mmCIF file with all atom_site columns, C-alpha atoms in Angstrom:
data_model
loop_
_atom_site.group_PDB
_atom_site.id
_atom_site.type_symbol
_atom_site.label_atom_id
_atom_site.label_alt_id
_atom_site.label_comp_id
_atom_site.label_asym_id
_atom_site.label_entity_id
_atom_site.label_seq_id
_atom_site.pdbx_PDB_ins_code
_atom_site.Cartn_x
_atom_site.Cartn_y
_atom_site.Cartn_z
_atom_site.occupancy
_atom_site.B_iso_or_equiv
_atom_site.pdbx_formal_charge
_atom_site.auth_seq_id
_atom_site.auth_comp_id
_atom_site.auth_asym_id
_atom_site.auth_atom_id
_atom_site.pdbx_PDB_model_num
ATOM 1   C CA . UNK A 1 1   ? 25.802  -125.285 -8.675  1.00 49.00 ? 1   UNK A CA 1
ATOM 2   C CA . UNK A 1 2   ? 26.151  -122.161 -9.798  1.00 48.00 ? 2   UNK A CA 1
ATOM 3   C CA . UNK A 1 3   ? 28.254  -119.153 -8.332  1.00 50.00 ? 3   UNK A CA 1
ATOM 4   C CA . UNK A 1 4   ? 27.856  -115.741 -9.571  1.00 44.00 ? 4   UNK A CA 1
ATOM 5   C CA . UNK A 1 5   ? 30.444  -113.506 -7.807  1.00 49.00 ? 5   UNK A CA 1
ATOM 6   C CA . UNK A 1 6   ? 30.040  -110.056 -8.871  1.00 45.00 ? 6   UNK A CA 1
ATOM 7   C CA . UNK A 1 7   ? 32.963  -107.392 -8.418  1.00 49.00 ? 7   UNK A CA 1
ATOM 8   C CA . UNK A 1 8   ? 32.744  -103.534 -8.679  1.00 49.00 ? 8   UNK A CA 1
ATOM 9   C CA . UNK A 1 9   ? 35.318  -100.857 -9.345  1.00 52.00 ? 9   UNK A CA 1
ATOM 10  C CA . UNK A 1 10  ? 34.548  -97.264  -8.391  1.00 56.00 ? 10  UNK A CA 1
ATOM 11  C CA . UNK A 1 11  ? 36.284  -94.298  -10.371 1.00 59.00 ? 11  UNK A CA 1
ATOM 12  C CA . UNK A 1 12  ? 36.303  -90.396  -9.873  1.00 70.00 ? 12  UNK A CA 1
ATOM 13  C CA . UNK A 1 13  ? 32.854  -88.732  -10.506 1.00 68.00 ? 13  UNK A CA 1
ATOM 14  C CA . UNK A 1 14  ? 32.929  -86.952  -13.802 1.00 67.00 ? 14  UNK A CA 1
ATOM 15  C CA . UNK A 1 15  ? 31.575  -83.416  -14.632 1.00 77.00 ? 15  UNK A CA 1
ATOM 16  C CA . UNK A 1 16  ? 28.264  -82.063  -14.440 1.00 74.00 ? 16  UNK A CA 1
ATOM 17  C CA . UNK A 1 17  ? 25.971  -82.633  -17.400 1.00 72.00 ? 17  UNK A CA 1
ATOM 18  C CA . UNK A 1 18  ? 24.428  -79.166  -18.930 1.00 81.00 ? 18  UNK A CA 1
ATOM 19  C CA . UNK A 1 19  ? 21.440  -78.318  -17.298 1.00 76.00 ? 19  UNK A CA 1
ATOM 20  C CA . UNK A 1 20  ? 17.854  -79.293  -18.464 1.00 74.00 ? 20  UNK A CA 1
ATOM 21  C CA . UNK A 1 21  ? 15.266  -76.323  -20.216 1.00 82.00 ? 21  UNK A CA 1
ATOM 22  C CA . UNK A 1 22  ? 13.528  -74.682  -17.603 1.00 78.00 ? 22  UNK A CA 1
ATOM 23  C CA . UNK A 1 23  ? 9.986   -75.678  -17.404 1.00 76.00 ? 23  UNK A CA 1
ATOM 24  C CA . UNK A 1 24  ? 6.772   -73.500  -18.092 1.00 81.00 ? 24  UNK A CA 1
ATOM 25  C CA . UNK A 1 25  ? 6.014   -70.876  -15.428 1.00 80.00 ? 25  UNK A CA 1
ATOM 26  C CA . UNK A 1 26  ? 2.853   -71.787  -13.354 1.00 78.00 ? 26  UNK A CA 1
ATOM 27  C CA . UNK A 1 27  ? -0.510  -70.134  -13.399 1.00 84.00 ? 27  UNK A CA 1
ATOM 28  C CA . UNK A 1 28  ? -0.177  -66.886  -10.979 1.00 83.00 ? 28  UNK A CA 1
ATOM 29  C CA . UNK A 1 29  ? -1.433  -66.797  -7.679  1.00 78.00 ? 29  UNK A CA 1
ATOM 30  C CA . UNK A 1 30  ? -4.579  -64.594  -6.636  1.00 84.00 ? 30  UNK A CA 1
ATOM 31  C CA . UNK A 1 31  ? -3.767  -61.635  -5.139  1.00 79.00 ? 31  UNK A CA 1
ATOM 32  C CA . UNK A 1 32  ? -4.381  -60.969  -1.665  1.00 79.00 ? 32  UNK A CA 1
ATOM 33  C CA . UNK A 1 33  ? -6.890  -58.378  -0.243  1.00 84.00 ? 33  UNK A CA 1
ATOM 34  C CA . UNK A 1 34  ? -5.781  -54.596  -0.131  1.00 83.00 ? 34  UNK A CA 1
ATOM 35  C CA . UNK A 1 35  ? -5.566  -53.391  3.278   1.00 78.00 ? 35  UNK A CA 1
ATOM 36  C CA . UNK A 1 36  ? -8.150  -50.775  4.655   1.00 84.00 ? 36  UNK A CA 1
ATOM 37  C CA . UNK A 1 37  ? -6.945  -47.094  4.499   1.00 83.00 ? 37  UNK A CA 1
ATOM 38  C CA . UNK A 1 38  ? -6.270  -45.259  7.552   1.00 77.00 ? 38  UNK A CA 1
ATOM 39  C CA . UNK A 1 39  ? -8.572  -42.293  8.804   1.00 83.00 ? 39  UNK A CA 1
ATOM 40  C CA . UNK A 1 40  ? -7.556  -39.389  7.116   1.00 79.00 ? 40  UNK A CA 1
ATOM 41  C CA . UNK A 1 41  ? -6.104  -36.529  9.477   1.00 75.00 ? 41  UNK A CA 1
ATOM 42  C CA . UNK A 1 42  ? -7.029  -33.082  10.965  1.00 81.00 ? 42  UNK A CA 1
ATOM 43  C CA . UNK A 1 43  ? -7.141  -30.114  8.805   1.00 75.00 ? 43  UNK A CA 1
ATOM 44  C CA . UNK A 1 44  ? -4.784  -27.465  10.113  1.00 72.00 ? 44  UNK A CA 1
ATOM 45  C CA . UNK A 1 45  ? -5.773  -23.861  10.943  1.00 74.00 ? 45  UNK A CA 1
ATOM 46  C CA . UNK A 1 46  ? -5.879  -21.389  7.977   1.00 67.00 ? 46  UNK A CA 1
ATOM 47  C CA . UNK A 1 47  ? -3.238  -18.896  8.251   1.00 57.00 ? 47  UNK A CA 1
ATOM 48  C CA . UNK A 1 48  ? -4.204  -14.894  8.316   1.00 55.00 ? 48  UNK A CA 1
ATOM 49  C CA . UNK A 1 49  ? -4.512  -13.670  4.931   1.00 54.00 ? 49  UNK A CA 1
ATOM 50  C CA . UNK A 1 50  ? -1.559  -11.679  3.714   1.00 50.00 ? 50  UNK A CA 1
ATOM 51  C CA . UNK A 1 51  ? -0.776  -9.143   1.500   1.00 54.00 ? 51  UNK A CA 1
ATOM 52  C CA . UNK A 1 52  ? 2.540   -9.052   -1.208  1.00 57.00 ? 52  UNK A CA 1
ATOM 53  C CA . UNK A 1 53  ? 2.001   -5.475   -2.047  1.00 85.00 ? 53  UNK A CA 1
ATOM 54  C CA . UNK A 1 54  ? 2.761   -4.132   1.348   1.00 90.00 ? 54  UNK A CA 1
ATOM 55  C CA . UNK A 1 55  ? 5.042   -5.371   4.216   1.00 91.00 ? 55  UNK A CA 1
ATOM 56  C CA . UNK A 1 56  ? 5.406   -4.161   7.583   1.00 93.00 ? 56  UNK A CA 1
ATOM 57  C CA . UNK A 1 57  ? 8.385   -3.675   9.754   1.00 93.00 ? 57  UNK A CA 1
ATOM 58  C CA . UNK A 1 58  ? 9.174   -2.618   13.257  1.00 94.00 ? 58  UNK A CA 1
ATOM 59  C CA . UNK A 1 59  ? 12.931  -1.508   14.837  1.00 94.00 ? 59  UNK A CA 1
ATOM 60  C CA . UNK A 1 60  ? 12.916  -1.469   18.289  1.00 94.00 ? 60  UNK A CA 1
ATOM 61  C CA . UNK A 1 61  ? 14.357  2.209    19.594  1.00 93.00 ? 61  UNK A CA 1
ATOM 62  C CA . UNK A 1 62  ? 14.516  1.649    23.416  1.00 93.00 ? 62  UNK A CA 1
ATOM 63  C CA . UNK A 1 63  ? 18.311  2.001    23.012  1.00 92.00 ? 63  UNK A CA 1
ATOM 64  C CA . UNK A 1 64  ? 18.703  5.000    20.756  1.00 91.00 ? 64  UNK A CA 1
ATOM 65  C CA . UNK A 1 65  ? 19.214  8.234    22.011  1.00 90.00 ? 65  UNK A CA 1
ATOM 66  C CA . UNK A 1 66  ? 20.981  11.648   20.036  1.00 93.00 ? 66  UNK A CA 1
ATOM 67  C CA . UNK A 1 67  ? 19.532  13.815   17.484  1.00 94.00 ? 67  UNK A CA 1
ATOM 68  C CA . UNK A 1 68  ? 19.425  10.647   14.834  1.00 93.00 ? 68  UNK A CA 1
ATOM 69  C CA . UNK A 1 69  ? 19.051  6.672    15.006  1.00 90.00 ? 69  UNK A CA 1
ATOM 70  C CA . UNK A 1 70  ? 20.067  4.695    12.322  1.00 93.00 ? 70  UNK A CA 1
ATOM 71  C CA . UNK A 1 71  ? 18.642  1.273    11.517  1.00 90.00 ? 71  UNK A CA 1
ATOM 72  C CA . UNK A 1 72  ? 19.842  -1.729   9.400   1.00 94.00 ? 72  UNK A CA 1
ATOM 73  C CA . UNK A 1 73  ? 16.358  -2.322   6.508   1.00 94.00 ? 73  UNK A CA 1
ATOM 74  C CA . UNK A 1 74  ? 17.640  -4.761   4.452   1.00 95.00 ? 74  UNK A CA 1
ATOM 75  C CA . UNK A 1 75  ? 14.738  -4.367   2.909   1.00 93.00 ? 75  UNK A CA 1
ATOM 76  C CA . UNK A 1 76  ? 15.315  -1.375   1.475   1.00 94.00 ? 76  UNK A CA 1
ATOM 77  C CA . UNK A 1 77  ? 16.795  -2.299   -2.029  1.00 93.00 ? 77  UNK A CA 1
ATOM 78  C CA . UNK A 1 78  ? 17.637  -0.332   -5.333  1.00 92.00 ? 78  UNK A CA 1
ATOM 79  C CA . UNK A 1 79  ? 14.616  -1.245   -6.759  1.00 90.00 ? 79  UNK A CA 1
ATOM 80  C CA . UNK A 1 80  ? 12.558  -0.384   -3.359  1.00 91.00 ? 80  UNK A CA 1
ATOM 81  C CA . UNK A 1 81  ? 13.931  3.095    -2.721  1.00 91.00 ? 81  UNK A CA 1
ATOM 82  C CA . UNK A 1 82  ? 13.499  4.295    -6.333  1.00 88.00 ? 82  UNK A CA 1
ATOM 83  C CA . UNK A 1 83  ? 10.020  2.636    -6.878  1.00 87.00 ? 83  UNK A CA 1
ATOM 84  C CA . UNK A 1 84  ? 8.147   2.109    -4.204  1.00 90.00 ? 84  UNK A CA 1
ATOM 85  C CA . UNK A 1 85  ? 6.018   4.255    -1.316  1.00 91.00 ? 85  UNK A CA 1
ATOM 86  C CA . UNK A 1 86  ? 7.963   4.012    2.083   1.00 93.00 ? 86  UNK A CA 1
ATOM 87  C CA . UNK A 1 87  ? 5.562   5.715    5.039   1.00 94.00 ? 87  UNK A CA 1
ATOM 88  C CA . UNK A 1 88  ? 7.089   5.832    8.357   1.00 95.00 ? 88  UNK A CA 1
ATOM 89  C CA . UNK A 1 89  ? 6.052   6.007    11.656  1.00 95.00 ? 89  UNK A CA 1
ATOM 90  C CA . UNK A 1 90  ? 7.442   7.013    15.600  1.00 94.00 ? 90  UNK A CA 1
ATOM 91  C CA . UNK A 1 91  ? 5.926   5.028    18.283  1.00 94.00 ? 91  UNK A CA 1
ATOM 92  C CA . UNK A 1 92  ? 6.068   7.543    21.238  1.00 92.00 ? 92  UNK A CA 1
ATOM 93  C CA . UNK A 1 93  ? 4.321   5.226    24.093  1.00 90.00 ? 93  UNK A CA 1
ATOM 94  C CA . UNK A 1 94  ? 1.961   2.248    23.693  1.00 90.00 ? 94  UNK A CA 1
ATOM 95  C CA . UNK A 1 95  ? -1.194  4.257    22.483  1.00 90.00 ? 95  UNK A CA 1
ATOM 96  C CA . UNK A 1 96  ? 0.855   7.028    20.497  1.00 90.00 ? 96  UNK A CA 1
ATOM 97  C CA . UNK A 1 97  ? 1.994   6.224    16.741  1.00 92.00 ? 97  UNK A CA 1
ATOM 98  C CA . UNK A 1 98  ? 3.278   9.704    14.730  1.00 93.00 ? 98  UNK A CA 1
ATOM 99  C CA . UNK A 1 99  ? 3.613   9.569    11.133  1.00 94.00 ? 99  UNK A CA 1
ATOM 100 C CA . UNK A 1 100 ? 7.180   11.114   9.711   1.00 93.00 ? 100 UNK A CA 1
ATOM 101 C CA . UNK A 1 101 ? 7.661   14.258   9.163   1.00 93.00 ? 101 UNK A CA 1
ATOM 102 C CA . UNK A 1 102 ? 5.466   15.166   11.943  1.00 91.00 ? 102 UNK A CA 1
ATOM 103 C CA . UNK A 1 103 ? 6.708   16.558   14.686  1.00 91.00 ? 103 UNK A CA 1
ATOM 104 C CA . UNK A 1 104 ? 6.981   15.870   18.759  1.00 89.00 ? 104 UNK A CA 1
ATOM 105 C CA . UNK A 1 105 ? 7.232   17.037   22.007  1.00 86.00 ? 105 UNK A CA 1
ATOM 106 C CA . UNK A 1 106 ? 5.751   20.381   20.754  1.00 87.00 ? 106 UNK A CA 1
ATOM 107 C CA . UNK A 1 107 ? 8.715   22.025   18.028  1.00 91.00 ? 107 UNK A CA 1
ATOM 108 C CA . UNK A 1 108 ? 10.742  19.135   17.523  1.00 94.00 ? 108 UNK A CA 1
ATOM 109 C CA . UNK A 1 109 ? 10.547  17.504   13.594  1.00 95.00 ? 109 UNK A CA 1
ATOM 110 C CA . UNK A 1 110 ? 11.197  14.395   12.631  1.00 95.00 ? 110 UNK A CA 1
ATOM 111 C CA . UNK A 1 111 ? 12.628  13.524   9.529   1.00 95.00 ? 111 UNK A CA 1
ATOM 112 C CA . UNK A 1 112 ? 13.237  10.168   7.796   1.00 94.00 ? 112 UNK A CA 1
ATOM 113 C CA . UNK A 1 113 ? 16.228  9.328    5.280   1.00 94.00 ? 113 UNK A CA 1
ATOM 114 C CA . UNK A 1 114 ? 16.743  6.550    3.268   1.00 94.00 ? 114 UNK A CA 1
ATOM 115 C CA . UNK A 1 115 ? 20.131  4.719    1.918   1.00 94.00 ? 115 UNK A CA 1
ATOM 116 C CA . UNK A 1 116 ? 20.358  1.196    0.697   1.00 95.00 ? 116 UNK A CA 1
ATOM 117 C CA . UNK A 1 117 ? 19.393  -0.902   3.580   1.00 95.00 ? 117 UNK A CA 1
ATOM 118 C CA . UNK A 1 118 ? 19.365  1.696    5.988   1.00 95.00 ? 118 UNK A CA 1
ATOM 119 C CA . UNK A 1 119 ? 16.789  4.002    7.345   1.00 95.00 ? 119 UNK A CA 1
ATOM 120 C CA . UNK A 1 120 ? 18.294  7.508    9.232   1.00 95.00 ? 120 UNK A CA 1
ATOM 121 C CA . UNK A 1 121 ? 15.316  8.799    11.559  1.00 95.00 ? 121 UNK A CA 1
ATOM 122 C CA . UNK A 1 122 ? 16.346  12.815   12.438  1.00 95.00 ? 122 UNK A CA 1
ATOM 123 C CA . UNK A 1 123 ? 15.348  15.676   15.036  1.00 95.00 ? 123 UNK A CA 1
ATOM 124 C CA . UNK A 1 124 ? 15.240  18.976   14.976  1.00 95.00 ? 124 UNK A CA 1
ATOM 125 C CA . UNK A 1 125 ? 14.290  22.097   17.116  1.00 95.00 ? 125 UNK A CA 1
ATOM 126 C CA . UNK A 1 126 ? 11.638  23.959   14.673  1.00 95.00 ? 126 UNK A CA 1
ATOM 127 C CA . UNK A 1 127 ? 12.142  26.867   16.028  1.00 94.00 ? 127 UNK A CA 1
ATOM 128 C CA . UNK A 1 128 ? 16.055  26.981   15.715  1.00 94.00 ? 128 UNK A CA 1
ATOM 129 C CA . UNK A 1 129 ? 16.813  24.510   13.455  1.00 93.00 ? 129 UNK A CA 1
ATOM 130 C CA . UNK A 1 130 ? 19.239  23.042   15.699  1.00 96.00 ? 130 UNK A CA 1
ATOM 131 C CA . UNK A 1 131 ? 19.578  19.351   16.326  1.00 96.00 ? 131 UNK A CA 1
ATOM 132 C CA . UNK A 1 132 ? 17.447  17.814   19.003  1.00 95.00 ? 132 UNK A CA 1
ATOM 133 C CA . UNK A 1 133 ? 18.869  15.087   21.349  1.00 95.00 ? 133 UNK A CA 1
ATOM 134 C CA . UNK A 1 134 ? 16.339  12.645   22.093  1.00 92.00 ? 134 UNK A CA 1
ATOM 135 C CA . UNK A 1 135 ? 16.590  11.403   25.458  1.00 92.00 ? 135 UNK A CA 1
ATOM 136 C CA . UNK A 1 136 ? 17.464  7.651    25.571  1.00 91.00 ? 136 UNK A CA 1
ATOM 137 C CA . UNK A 1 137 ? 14.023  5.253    25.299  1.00 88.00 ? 137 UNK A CA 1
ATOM 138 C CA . UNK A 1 138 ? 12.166  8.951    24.641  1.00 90.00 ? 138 UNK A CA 1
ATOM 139 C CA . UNK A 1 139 ? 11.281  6.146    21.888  1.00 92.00 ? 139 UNK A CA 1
ATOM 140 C CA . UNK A 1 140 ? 9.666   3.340    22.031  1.00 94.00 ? 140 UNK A CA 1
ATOM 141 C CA . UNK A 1 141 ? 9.929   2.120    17.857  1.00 94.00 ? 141 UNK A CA 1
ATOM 142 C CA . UNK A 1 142 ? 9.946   2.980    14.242  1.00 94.00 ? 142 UNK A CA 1
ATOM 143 C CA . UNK A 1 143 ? 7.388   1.456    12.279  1.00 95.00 ? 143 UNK A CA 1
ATOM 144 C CA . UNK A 1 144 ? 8.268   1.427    8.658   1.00 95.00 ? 144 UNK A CA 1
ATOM 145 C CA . UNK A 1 145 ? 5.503   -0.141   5.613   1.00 94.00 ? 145 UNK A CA 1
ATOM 146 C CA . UNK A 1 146 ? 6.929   -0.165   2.533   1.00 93.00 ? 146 UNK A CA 1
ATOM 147 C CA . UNK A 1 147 ? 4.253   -0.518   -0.389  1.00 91.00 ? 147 UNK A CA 1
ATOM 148 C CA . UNK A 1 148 ? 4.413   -1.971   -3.946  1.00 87.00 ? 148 UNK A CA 1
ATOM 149 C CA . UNK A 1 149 ? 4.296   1.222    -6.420  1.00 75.00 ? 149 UNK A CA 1
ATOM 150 C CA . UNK A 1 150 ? 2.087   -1.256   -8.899  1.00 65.00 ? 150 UNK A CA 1
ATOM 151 C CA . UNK A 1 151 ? -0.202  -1.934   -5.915  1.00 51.00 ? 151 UNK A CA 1
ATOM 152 C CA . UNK A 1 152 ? -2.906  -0.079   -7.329  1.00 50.00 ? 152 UNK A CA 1
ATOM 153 C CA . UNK A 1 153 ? -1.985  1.690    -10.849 1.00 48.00 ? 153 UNK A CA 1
ATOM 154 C CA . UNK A 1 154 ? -0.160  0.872    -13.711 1.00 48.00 ? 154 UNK A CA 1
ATOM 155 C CA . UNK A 1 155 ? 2.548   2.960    -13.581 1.00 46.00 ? 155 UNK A CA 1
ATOM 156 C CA . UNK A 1 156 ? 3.471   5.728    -16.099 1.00 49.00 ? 156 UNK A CA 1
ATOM 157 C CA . UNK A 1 157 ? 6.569   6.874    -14.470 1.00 50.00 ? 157 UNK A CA 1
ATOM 158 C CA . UNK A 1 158 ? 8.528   5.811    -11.290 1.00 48.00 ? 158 UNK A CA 1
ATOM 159 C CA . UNK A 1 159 ? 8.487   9.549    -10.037 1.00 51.00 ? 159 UNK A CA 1
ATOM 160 C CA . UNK A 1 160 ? 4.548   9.430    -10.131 1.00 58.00 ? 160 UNK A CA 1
ATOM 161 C CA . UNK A 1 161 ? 4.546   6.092    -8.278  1.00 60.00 ? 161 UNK A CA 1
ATOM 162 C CA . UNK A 1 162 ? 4.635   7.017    -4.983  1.00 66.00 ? 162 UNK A CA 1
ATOM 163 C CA . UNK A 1 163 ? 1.568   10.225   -5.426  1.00 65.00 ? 163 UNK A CA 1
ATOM 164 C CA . UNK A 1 164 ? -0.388  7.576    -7.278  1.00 76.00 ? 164 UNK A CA 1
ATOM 165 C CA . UNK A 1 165 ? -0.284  5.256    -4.471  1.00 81.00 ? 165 UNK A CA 1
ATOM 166 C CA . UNK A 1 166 ? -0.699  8.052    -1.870  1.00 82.00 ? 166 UNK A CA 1
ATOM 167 C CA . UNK A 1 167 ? -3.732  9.562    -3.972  1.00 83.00 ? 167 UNK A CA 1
ATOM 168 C CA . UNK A 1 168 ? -5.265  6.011    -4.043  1.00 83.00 ? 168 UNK A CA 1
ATOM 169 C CA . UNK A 1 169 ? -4.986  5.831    -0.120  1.00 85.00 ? 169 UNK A CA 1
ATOM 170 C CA . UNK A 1 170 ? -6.384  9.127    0.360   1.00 87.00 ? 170 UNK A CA 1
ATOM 171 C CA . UNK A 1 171 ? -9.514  8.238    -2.432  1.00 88.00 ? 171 UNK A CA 1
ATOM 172 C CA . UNK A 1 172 ? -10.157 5.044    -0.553  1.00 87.00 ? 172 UNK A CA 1
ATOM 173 C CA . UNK A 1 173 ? -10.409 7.322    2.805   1.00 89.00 ? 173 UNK A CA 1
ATOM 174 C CA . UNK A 1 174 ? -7.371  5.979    4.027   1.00 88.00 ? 174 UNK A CA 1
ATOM 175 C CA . UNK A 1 175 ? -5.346  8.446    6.298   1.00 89.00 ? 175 UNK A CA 1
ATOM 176 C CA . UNK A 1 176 ? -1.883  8.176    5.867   1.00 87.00 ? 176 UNK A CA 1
ATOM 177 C CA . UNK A 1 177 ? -0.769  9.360    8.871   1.00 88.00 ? 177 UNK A CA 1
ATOM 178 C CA . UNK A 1 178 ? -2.687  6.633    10.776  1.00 89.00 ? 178 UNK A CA 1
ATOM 179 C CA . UNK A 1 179 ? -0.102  4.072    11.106  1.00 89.00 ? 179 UNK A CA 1
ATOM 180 C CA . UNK A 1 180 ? -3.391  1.717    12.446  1.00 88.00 ? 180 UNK A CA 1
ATOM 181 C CA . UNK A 1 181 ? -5.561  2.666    9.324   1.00 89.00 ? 181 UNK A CA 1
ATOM 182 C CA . UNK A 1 182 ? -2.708  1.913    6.497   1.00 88.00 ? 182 UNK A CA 1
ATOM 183 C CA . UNK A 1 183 ? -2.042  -1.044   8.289   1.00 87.00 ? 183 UNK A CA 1
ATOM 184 C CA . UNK A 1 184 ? -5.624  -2.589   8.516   1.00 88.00 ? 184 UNK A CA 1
ATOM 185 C CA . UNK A 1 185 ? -5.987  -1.556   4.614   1.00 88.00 ? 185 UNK A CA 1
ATOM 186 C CA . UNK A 1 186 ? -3.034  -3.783   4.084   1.00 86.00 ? 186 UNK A CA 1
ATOM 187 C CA . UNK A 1 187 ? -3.898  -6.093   6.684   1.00 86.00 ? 187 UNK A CA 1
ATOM 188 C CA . UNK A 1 188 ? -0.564  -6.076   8.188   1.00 83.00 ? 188 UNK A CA 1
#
């Protein structure tokens, strides 16, 4: 008879061997089907055509009263008052525009001034040359388009500017003094 008896010892693990080479990368995958494309959406309204050789700009006078209002145009630049044409206009009631100078309530003349960012809107008694106080909301607004002076010409000379722009106006039948008429031209 034979008897094998067999004895084991167990020890601490060791360390890690160094890893193996990586393999070689499989073949790639198909790729999946592109999704459909959503509807495209609506087109949005056109906006009104404008204009960047004229703007338009109204001051609300309800509140002013005295022989001369004053209003903040920040608009009116350096470069604006010595280049540019600057037409102004009085709106008396709803259906009554007056160019200035022109002239209201029979002998009384208007008169409009202009400072860096500020336009000065005056009235006088023809007749005496005294100031006239205009009652308080006498007016309703003061329109005010200011127009590029290289709207039309090429200019020779900034002091010729604003007739060559006013001469163009007038050529194209345009009457100045029709605050409607200069602004349809422009399409303000």
């Amino acid at each position: 008879m034979l008897a094998l008896i067999f004895i084991s010892c167990s020890g601490d693990d060791g360390s890690d061997g160094i890893d193996g080479i990586d393999g070689t990368p499989g073949v790639k995958g198909t790729d999946g089907v592109n999704g459909t494309n959503g509807t495209d959406g609506v087109d949005g309204v056109n906006g009104a055509d404008g204009n960047a050789n004229a703007q338009a700009f109204y001051y609300d006078a309800t509140e002013n009263g005295g022989s001369n209002f004053a209003f903040d145009v920040p608009e009116f630049t350096e470069e604006v008052l010595l280049e540019d044409t600057i037409l102004v206009y009085l709106k008396i009631t709803e259906d009554t525009t007056i160019a200035i100078p022109g002239t209201i309530f029979g002998n009384i003349a208007v008169e409009a001034y202009f400072q860096l960012s500020t336009a000065i809107i005056l009235f006088y008694d023809i007749d005496t040359g005294a100031d006239f106080n205009i009652p308080l909301g006498s007016i309703l607004g003061v329109k005010i388009i200011i127009i590029k002076s290289n709207s039309f010409v090429e200019r020779s000379s900034l002091k010729s500017a604003n007739t060559d722009v006013l001469s163009k106006l007038k050529a194209d039948g345009i009457d100045v003094n029709d605050y409607d008429a200069v602004a349809a031209y422009f399409n303000l």
